[in-house]
Coordinates of C-alpha atoms in Angstrom, one line a residue:
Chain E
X12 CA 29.4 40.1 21.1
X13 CA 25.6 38.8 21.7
X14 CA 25.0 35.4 20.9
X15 CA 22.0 35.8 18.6
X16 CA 18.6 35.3 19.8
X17 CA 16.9 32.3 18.0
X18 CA 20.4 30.5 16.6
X19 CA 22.3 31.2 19.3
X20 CA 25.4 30.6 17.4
X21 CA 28.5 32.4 17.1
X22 CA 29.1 31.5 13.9
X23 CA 26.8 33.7 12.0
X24 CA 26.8 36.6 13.9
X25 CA 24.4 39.8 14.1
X26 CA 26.2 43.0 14.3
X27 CA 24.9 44.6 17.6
X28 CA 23.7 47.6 15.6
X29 CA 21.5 45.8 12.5
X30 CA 19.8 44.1 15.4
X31 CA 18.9 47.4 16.8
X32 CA 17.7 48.3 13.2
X33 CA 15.5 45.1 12.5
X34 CA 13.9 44.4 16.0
X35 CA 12.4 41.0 16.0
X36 CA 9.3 42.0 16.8
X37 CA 8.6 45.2 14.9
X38 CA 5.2 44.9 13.2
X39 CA 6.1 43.4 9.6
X40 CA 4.3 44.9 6.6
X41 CA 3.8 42.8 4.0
X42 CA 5.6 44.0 0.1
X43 CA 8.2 46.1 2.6
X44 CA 11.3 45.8 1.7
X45 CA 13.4 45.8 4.5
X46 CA 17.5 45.5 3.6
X47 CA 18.4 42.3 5.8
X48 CA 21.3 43.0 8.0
X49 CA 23.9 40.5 8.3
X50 CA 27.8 39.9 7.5
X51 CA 28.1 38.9 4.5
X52 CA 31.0 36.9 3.3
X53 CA 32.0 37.1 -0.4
X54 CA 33.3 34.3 -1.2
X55 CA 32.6 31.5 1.1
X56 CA 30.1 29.4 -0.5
X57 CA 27.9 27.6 2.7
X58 CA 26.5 25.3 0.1
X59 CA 27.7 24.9 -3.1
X60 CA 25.7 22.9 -5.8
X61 CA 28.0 22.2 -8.5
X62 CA 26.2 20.8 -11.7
X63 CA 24.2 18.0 -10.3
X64 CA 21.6 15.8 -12.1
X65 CA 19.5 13.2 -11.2
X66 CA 17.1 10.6 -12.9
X67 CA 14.2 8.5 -11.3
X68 CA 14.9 6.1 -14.5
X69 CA 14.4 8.0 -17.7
X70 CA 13.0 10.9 -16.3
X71 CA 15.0 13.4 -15.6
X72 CA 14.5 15.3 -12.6
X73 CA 17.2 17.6 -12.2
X74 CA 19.8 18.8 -15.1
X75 CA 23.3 20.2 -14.3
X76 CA 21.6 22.7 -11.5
X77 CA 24.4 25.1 -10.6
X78 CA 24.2 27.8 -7.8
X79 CA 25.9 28.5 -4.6
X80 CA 24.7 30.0 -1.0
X81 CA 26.5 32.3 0.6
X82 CA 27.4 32.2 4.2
X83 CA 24.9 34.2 5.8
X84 CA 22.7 34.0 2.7
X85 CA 19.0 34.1 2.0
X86 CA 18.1 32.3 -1.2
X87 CA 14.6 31.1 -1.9
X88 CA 14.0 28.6 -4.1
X89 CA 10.2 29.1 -6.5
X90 CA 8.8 27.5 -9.2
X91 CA 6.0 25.2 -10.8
X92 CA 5.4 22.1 -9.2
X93 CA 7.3 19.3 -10.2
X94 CA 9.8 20.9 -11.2
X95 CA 12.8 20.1 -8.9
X96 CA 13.1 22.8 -6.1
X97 CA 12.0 20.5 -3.2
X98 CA 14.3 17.6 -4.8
X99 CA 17.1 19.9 -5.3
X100 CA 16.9 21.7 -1.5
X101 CA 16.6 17.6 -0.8
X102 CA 19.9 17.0 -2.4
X103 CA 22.0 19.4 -0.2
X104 CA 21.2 17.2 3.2
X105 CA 21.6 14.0 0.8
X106 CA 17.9 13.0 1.5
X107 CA 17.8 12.2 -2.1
X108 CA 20.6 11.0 -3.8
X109 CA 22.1 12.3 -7.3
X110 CA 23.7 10.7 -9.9
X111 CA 26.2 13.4 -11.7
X112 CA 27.9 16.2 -9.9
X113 CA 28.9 17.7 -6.6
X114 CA 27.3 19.7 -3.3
X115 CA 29.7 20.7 -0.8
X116 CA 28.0 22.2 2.4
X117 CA 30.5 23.8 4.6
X118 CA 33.4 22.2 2.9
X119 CA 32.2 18.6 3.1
X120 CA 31.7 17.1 -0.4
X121 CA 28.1 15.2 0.1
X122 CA 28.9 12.6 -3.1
X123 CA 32.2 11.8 -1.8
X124 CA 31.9 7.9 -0.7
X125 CA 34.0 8.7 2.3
X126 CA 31.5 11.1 3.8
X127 CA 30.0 10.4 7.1
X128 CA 26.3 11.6 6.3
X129 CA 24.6 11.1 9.4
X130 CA 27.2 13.3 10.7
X131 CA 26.8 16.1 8.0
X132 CA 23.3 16.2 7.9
X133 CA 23.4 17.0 12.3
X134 CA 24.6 20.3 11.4
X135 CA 22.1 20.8 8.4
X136 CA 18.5 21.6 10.1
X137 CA 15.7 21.2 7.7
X138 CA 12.2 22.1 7.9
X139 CA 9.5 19.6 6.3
X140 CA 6.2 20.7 4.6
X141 CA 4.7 18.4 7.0
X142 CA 6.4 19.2 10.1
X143 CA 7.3 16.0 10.4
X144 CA 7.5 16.1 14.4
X145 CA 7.9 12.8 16.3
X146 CA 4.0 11.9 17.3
X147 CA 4.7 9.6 19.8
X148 CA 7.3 11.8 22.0
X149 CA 6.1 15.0 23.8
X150 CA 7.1 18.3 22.4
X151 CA 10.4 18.5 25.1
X152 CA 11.5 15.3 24.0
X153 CA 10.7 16.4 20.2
X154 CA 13.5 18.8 21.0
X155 CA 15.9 17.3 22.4
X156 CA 16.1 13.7 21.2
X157 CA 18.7 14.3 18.7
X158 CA 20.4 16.4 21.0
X159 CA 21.1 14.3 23.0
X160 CA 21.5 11.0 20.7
X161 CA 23.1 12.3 18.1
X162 CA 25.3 15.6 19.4
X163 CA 25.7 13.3 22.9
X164 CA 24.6 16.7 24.5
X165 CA 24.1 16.2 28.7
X166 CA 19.9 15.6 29.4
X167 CA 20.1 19.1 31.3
X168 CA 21.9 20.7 28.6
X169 CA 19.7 19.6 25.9
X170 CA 16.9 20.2 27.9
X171 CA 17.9 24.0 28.4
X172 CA 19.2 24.6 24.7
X173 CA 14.8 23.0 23.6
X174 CA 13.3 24.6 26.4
X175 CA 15.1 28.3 25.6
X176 CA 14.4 27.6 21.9
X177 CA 10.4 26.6 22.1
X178 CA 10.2 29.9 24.6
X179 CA 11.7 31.8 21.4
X180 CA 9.1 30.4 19.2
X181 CA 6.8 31.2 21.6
X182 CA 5.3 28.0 22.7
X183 CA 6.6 27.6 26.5
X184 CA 3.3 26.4 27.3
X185 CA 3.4 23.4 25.4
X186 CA 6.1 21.6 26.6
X187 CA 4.3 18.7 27.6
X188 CA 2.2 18.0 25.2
X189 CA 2.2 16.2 22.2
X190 CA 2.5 17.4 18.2
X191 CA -1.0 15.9 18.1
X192 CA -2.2 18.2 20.4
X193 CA -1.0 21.6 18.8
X194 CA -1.9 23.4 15.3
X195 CA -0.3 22.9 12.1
X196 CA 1.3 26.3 12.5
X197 CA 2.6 25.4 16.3
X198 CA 4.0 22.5 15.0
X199 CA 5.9 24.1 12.1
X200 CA 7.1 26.4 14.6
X201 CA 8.5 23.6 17.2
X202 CA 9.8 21.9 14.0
X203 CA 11.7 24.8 13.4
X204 CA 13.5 24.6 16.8
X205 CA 13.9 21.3 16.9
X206 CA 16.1 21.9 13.8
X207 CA 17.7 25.0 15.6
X208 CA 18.6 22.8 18.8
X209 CA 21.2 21.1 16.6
X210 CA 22.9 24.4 16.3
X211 CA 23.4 24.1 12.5
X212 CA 25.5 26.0 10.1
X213 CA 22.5 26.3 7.2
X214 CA 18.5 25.7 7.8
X215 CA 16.9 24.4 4.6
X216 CA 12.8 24.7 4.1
X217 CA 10.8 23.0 2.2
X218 CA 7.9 24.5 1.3
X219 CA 7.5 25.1 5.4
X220 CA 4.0 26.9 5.0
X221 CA 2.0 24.6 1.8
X222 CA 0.8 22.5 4.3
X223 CA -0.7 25.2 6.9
X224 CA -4.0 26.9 7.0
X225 CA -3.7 30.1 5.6
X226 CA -4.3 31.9 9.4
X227 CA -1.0 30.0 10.1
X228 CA 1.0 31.0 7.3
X229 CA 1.9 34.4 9.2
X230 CA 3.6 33.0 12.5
X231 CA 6.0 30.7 10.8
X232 CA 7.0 33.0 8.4
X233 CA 7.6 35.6 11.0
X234 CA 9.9 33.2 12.9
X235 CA 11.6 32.2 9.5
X236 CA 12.1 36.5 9.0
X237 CA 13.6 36.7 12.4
X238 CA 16.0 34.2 11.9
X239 CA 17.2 35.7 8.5
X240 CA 17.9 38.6 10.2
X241 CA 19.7 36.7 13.2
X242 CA 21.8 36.1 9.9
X243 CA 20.9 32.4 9.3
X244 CA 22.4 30.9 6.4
X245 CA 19.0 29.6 4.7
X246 CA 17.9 27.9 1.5
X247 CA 14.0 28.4 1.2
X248 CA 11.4 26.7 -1.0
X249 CA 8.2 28.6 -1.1
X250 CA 6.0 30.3 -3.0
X251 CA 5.6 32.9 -0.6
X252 CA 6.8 35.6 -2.2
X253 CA 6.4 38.1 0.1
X254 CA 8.5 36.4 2.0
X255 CA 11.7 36.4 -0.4
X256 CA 10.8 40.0 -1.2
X257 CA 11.5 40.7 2.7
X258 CA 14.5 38.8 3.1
X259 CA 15.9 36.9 0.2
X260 CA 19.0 38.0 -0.9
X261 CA 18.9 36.1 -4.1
X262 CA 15.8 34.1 -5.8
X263 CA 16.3 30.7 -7.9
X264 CA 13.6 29.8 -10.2
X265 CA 13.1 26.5 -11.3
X266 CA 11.4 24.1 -14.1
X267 CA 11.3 21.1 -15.3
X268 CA 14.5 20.4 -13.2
X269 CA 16.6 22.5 -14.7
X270 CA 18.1 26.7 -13.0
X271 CA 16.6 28.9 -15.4
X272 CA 16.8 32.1 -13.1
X273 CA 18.9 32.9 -10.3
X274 CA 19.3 36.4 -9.6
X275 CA 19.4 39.1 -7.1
X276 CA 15.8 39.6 -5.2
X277 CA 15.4 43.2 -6.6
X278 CA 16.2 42.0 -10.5
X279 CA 14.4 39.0 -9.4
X280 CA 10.5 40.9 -9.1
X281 CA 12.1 44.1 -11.0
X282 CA 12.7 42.7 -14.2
X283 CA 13.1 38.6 -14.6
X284 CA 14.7 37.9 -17.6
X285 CA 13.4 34.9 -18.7
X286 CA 9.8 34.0 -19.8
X287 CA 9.1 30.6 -18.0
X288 CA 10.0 33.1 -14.9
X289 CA 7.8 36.0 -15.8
X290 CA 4.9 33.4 -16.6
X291 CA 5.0 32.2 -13.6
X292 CA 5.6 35.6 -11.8
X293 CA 1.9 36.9 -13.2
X294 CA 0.9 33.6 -12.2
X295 CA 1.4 33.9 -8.7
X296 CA 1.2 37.0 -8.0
X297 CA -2.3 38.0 -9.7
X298 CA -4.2 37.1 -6.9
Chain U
X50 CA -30.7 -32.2 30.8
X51 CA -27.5 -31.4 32.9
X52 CA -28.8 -34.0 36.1
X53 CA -26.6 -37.0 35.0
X54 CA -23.7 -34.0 35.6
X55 CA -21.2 -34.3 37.9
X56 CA -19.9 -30.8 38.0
X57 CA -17.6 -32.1 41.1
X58 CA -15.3 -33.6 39.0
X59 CA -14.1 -30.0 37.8
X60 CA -13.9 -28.8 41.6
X61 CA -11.8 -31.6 42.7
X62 CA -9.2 -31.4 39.5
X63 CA -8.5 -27.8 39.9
X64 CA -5.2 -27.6 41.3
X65 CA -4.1 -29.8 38.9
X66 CA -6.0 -28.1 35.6
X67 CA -4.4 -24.6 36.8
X68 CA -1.0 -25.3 39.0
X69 CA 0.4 -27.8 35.8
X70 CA -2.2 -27.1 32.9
X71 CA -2.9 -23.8 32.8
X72 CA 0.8 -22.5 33.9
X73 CA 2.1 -24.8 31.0
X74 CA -0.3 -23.1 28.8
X75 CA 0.7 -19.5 29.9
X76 CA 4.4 -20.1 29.7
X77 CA 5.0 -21.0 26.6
X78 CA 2.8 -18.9 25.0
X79 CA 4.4 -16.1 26.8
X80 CA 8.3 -17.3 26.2
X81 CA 6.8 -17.8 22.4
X82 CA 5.1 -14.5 22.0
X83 CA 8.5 -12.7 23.0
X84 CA 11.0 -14.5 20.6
X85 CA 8.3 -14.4 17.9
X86 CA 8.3 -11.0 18.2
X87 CA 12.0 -10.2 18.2
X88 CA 12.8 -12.7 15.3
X89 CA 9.4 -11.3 13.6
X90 CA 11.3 -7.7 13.7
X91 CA 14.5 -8.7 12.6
X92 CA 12.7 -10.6 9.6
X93 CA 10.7 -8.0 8.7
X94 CA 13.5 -5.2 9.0
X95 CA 15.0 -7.8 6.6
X96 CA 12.3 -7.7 4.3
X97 CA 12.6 -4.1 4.0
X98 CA 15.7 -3.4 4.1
X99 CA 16.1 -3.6 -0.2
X100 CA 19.4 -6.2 0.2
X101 CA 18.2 -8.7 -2.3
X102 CA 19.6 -11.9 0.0
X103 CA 18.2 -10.5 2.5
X104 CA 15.4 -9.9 1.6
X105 CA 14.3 -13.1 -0.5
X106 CA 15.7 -14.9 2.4
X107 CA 12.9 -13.5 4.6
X108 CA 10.6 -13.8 1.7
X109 CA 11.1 -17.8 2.0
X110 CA 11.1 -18.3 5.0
X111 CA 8.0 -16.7 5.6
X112 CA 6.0 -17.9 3.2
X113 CA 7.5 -21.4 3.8
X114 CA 5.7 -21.2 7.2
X115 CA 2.7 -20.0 6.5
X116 CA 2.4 -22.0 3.8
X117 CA 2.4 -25.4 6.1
X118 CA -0.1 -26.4 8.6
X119 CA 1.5 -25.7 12.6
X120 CA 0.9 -29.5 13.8
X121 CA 2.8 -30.6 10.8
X122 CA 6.0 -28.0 12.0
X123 CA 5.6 -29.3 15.7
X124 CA 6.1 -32.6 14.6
X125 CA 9.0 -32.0 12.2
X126 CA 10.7 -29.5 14.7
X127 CA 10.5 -32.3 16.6
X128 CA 12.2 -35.3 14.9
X129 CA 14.6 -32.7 13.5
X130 CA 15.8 -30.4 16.1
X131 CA 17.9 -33.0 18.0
X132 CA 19.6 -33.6 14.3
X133 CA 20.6 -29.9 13.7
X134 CA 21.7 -29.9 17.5
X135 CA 23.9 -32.6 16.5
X136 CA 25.1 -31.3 13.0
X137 CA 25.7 -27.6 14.9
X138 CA 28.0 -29.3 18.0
X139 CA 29.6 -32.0 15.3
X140 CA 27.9 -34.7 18.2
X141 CA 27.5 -37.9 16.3
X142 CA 24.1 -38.6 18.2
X143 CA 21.2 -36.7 18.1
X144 CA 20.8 -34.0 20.9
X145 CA 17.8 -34.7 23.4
X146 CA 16.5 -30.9 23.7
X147 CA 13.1 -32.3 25.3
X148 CA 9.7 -31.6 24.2
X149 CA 9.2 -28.6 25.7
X150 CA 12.3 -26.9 24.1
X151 CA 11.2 -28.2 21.0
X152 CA 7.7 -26.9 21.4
X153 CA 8.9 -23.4 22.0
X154 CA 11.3 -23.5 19.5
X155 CA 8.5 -24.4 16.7
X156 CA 6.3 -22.0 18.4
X157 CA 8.4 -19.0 18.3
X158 CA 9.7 -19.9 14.4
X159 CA 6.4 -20.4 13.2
X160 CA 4.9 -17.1 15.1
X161 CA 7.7 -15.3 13.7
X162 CA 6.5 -15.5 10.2
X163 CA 3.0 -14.4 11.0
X164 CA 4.5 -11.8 13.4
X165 CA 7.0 -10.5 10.9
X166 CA 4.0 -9.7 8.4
X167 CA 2.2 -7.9 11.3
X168 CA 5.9 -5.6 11.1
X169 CA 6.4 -5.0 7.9
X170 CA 2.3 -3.7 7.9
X171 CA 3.4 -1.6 10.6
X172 CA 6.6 -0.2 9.7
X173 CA 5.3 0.7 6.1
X174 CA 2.6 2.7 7.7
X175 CA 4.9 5.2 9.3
X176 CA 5.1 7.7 6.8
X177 CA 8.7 8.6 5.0
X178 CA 8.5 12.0 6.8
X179 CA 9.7 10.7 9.7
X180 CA 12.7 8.8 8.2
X181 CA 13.4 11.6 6.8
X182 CA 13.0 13.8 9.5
X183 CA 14.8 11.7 11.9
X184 CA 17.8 11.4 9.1
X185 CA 17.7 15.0 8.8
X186 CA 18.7 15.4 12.4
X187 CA 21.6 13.0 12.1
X188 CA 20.1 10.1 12.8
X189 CA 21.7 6.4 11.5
X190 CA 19.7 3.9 10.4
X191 CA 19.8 2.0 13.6
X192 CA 18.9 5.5 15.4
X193 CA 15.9 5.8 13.2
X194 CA 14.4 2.6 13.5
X195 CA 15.3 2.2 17.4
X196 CA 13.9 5.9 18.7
X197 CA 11.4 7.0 15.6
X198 CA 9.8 4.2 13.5
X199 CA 9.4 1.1 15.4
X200 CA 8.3 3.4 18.6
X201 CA 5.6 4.5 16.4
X202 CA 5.0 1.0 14.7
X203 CA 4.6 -0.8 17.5
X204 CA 1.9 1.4 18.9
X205 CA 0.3 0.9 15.9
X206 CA 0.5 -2.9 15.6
X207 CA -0.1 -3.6 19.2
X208 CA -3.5 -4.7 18.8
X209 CA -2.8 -7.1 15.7
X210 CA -0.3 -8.4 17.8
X211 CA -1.8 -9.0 20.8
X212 CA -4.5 -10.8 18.6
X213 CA -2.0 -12.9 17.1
X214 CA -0.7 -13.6 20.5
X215 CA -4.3 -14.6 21.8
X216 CA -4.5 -17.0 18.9
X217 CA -1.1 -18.3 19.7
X218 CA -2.8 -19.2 23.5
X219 CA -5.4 -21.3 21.3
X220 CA -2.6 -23.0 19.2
X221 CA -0.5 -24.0 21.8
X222 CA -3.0 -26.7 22.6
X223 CA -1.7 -28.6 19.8
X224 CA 1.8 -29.6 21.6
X225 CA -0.5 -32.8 22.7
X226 CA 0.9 -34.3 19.7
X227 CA 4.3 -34.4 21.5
X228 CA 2.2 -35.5 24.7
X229 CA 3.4 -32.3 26.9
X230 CA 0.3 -31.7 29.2
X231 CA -1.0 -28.0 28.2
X232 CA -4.5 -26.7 29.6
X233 CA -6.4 -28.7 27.3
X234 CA -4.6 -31.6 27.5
X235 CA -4.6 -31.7 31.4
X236 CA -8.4 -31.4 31.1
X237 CA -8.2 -34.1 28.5
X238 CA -6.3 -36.4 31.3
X239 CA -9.1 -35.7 33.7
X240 CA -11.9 -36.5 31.2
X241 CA -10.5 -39.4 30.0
X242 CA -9.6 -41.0 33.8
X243 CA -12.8 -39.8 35.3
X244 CA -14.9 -41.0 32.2
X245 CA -16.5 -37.0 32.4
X246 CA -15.5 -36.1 28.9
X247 CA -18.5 -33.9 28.5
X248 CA -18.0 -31.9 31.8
X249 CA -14.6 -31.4 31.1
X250 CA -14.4 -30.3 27.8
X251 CA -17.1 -27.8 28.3
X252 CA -15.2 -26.7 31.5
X253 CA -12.2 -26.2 29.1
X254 CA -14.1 -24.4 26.6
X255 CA -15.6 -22.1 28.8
X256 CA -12.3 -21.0 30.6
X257 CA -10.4 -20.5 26.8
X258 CA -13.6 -18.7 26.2
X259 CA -13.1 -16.5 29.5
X260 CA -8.8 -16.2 28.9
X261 CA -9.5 -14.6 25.2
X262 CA -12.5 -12.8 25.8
X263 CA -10.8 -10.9 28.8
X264 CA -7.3 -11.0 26.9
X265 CA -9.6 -9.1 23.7
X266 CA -11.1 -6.5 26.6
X267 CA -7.5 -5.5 28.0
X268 CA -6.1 -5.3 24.3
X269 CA -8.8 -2.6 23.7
X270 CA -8.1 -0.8 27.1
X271 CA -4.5 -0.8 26.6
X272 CA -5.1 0.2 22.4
X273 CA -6.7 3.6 23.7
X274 CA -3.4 4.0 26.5
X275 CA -0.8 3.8 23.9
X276 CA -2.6 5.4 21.2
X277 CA -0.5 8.5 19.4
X278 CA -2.6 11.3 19.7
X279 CA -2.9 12.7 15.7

């Protein structure tokens, strides 16, 4: 078996042949849709969000959210602002904490008191809207700091495991310098391996493109394609919805904190059932 | 105007100004500067840190100190140090620490509460991102802090610090209430012995002048080193 390109884990593996069919750099067309290729497991929930709710006092930001992420899954997460997705996506790593209900990510329950979070969230990467990259260390040390402080990974080892993973993100060059000295998109993209360097189970985005200029938008999305067809488990906030028509699997749509639509991709854009979604559908997708 | 001068006087008390004065001066202000800084962390982590004892407890104690004026602390430090000392090793007399241990003592509490302020400034301007960021990769608390946020703090507070620390090289003058022998006070020795009170003093002036003004130059020079390129 080949270790995937850009997760090199064996735990979500690409059968040899759908990576022939979906080569990472074929030239993607935007509004085609391409059937991801990856195992699917029916059944085994990666992430399971099990009625959660949450209050910032009276106000209620997220009420009895239910859905689940397959391992191997795509799912992306769309809706208005304010209402919920980047909380909810926040939720699954414990970022933000809930009051009512249960996550379980890989079969570790995140509102269970005896959880070790710090250790959980190692094998959860996440993606910021703001990259979020360490300003004051250089883009090697960006890569491998929690490598090697967190996963007690060897120098040379971590060094390798960044080094291979900015080369797949195609950024070799930069090594040395600092987030400062790159381009929002670059950044996103070193973000994305610095997240992949912890070999995690799941990658969760929040909104990883809002924050880019829109002749940036294309490279980190075309990383974030390849690695849903490496078979990445992946929970996606974004309004690019070119994106989920690529590779989502399912689409969630949110407001005002609550699930109202969570459905296949294809019934998703086909035919959404509920108002609020088609509303915003026309919305976003007039222009 | 400057004939009746006797510049000489300066030459000739050189040794003494710099080899005792000056080194006096330098120490303390450097052994001062270090714990303020550490205790000024660890009260402003306090501060922040949301533990309500905590974090009144920091609250107090640093508004308690900049609340009162420093000569009045050196001189309280002073009478009550060797008490505490005595109340902390159950000794029934007080406990001699010296002037100088007392000094630096006072010094590094006091510059601990304006240091601590300087912190807190410059932990609260690293953006939640990278708490968040850093938690995201498995980080603890202690990991945060330790290889994300006060990396990035310090950079940014290095210049009010270092301008704290220049004022602290002013203040310390003041330990001639407990007659140690700083700088000023060696040149006060001199002037007062000599009868050359006017020489002196201006002699005095012009080399604090000369300490800060260079100390100002290599805070901006090293400010543009550490920067973090945005």
């Amino acid at each position: 078996m080949t270790d995937s390109p850009i997760t090199g884990s064996t735990a979500t593996p690409a059968p040899a042949a759908a990576a022939q069919a979906a080569p990472s750099d074929s030239g993607l067309q935007p509004g085609t849709l391409i059937e991801p290729a990856r195992q699917r497991a029916p059944g085994t929930a990666m992430i399971a969000i099990d009625a959660i709710s949450k209050w910032y006092g009276d106000f209620r930001v997220l009420h009895e959210c239910t859905t689940a992420v397959a391992k191997g899954e795509v799912v992306v997460v769309c809706g208005p602002s304010g209402s919920g997705k980047s909380t909810l996506i926040k939720c699954v790593n414990a970022l933000e904490p809930f009051q009512k209900g249960q996550i379980t990510v890989d079969g570790t329950k995140i509102a269970d008191k005896a959880t070790n979070l710090p250790k959980l969230r190692s094998r959860v990467g996440m993606v910021f809207q703001h990259f979020e990259l360490f300003p004051h260390l250089s883009i090697t040390d960006n890569l491998t700091i929690a490598q090697r402080k967190v996963l007690g990974r060897p120098k040379e080892e971590a060094h390798k495991r960044g080094l291979d993973l900015l080369a797949r993100v195609g950024l070799s060059a930069h090594a040395k310098k600092f987030p400062g000295q790159l381009s929002g998109g670059q950044q996103q993209r070193v973000a994305i391996a610095r997240a992949l360097a912890m070999n995690p189970v799941v990658m969760l985005f929040d909104e990883p493109t809002s924050a880019l200029d829109p002749e940036m938008v294309g490279e980190v999305l075309d990383v974030m394609v390849e690695l849903a067809r490496e078979g990445m488990t992946m929970m996606v906030v974004t309004h690019e919805m070119g994106f989920a028509r690529k590779v989502a699997d399912r689409v969630i749509f949110m407001d005002q904190g609550e699930i109202v639509e969570d459905a296949g991709k294809d019934d998703f854009f086909g035919k959404p059932r509920s108002e609020r979604a088609q509303t915003f559908l026309s919305k976003i997708l007039q222009h | 105007m400057f004939q009746n001068f006797d510049f000489g006087v300066v030459a000739s008390s050189l040794p003494y100004l710099f080899g005792q004065g000056m080194v006096f001066t330098l120490t303390l202000t450097a052994l001062a500067a270090t714990g303020g800084v550490v205790f000024g962390t660890l009260l402003a982590m306090m501060r922040l840190s949301g533990v309500p004892g905590l974090w009144h407890a920091a609250k107090l104690y640093v508004e308690l100190m900049r609340s009162l004026p420093l000569v009045l602390v050196i001189f309280w430090f002073y009478f009550l140090v060797p008490y505490i000392g005595a109340w902390m090793t159950g000794s029934p007399n007080p406990i001699q620490v010296g002037a100088f241990t007392s000094a630096l003592i006072t010094f590094t509490l006091f510059e601990a509460a304006y240091f601590a302020e300087i912190m807190r400034a410059g932990i609260q301007s690293i953006p939640k991102g990278q708490t968040a960021a850093a938690q995201a990769l498995g980080m603890g608390y202690a990991q945060t802090m330790r290889l994300v946020v006060l990396p990035q703090a310090f950079r940014n507070m290095l210049p009010l610090l270092l301008t704290q620390t220049i004022v602290l090289f002013q203040d310390t003058s003041l330990v001639y209430v407990l007659s140690l022998t700083d700088f000023l006070g060696a040149a006060s020795k001199v002037a007062q012995r000599d009868g050359r009170l006017v020489e002196m003093y201006l002699f005095a002036a012009l080399v604090y002048f000369a300490v800060c003004l260079a100390a100002s130059f290599l805070v901006r020079r090293l400010q543009a080193r550490v920067a973090i390129i945005r």
